[in-house]
Amino acid sequence: ARAPEVYELTLAPGCVEDAPAHAPGTFEHMTVVRGTLVVRAGEHETRLDPGDALFFRADVPHRYENPGADDAVVHLVMTYAARP
């Protein structure tokens, strides 16, 4: 597999980010550092608070939303399937 990509995301209150499906076999692992985050991947929706983590298939359309009154800070690790 390719090396993972690591990001720190900050979403302002009320921010909604829609992401298209990534390449087949792509996964995201998110950990909330501060604030609240709602993640929808395909038909599944999960609310995350500080300290919560989520590992999900990112090869489907997905969405991140901050429903809170404060910034949401999230650490994201994205991994891809092995190249053929």
CSV table of C-alpha atoms in Angstrom, one decimal:
chain,number,residue,atom,x,y,z
A,1,ALA,CA,0.0,0.0,0.0
A,2,ARG,CA,1.1,3.6,-0.5
A,3,ALA,CA,2.2,5.6,2.5
A,4,PRO,CA,-0.7,7.1,4.5
A,5,GLU,CA,-1.5,10.8,4.2
A,6,VAL,CA,-2.0,12.7,7.6
A,7,TYR,CA,-4.0,15.9,7.9
A,8,GLU,CA,-5.3,18.2,10.7
A,9,LEU,CA,-8.7,19.6,9.7
A,10,THR,CA,-10.4,22.6,11.3
A,11,LEU,CA,-14.0,23.0,10.5
A,12,ALA,CA,-15.8,26.3,11.6
A,13,PRO,CA,-19.2,26.1,13.3
A,14,GLY,CA,-21.8,25.1,10.7
A,15,CYS,CA,-19.2,24.0,8.2
A,16,VAL,CA,-20.2,21.2,5.8
A,17,GLU,CA,-17.7,19.5,3.5
A,18,ASP,CA,-18.8,17.1,0.9
A,19,ALA,CA,-16.2,14.7,-0.5
A,20,PRO,CA,-16.6,12.5,-3.6
A,21,ALA,CA,-15.7,8.9,-3.4
A,22,HIS,CA,-11.9,8.2,-3.4
A,23,ALA,CA,-10.3,5.4,-5.3
A,24,PRO,CA,-11.5,1.8,-4.5
A,25,GLY,CA,-9.9,0.5,-1.3
A,26,THR,CA,-9.4,4.0,0.3
A,27,PHE,CA,-10.0,4.3,4.0
A,28,GLU,CA,-10.1,7.3,6.4
A,29,HIS,CA,-9.4,7.2,10.1
A,30,MET,CA,-10.5,10.3,12.0
A,31,THR,CA,-10.0,11.3,15.6
A,32,VAL,CA,-11.7,14.4,17.0
A,33,VAL,CA,-9.4,16.5,19.1
A,34,ARG,CA,-11.8,19.4,19.9
A,35,GLY,CA,-15.4,20.1,19.1
A,36,THR,CA,-18.1,17.9,17.5
A,37,LEU,CA,-18.1,16.3,14.1
A,38,VAL,CA,-20.8,14.4,12.2
A,39,VAL,CA,-19.5,12.1,9.5
A,40,ARG,CA,-21.7,10.5,6.8
A,41,ALA,CA,-20.2,7.8,4.6
A,42,GLY,CA,-22.7,6.2,2.2
A,43,GLU,CA,-25.8,5.4,4.2
A,44,HIS,CA,-24.1,5.6,7.6
A,45,GLU,CA,-23.9,8.6,9.9
A,46,THR,CA,-21.8,8.9,13.1
A,47,ARG,CA,-21.5,11.8,15.6
A,48,LEU,CA,-18.0,12.2,17.1
A,49,ASP,CA,-17.0,14.1,20.2
A,50,PRO,CA,-13.5,14.8,21.6
A,51,GLY,CA,-11.5,11.6,21.9
A,52,ASP,CA,-13.8,9.7,19.6
A,53,ALA,CA,-12.4,8.0,16.5
A,54,LEU,CA,-13.9,6.5,13.3
A,55,PHE,CA,-12.4,4.3,10.6
A,56,PHE,CA,-14.5,4.1,7.4
A,57,ARG,CA,-14.4,3.3,3.7
A,58,ALA,CA,-13.8,6.5,1.8
A,59,ASP,CA,-14.5,5.0,-1.6
A,60,VAL,CA,-18.1,6.1,-1.3
A,61,PRO,CA,-19.3,9.8,-1.2
A,62,HIS,CA,-18.9,11.2,2.3
A,63,ARG,CA,-19.5,14.3,4.3
A,64,TYR,CA,-18.1,16.1,7.3
A,65,GLU,CA,-20.2,18.5,9.3
A,66,ASN,CA,-19.6,20.6,12.4
A,67,PRO,CA,-23.0,21.1,14.1
A,68,GLY,CA,-21.4,22.7,17.2
A,69,ALA,CA,-20.9,26.3,18.2
A,70,ASP,CA,-17.0,26.0,18.3
A,71,ASP,CA,-14.4,24.9,15.8
A,72,ALA,CA,-14.0,21.2,15.3
A,73,VAL,CA,-10.4,20.0,15.1
A,74,VAL,CA,-9.8,16.6,13.6
A,75,HIS,CA,-6.8,14.4,12.8
A,76,LEU,CA,-7.3,12.5,9.6
A,77,VAL,CA,-5.2,9.6,8.3
A,78,MET,CA,-6.0,8.5,4.8
A,79,THR,CA,-4.8,5.1,3.4
A,80,TYR,CA,-5.1,3.7,-0.1
A,81,ALA,CA,-5.2,0.2,-1.5
A,82,ALA,CA,-2.1,-1.3,-2.9
A,83,ARG,CA,-1.3,-0.5,-6.5
A,84,PRO,CA,-1.8,-3.4,-8.9
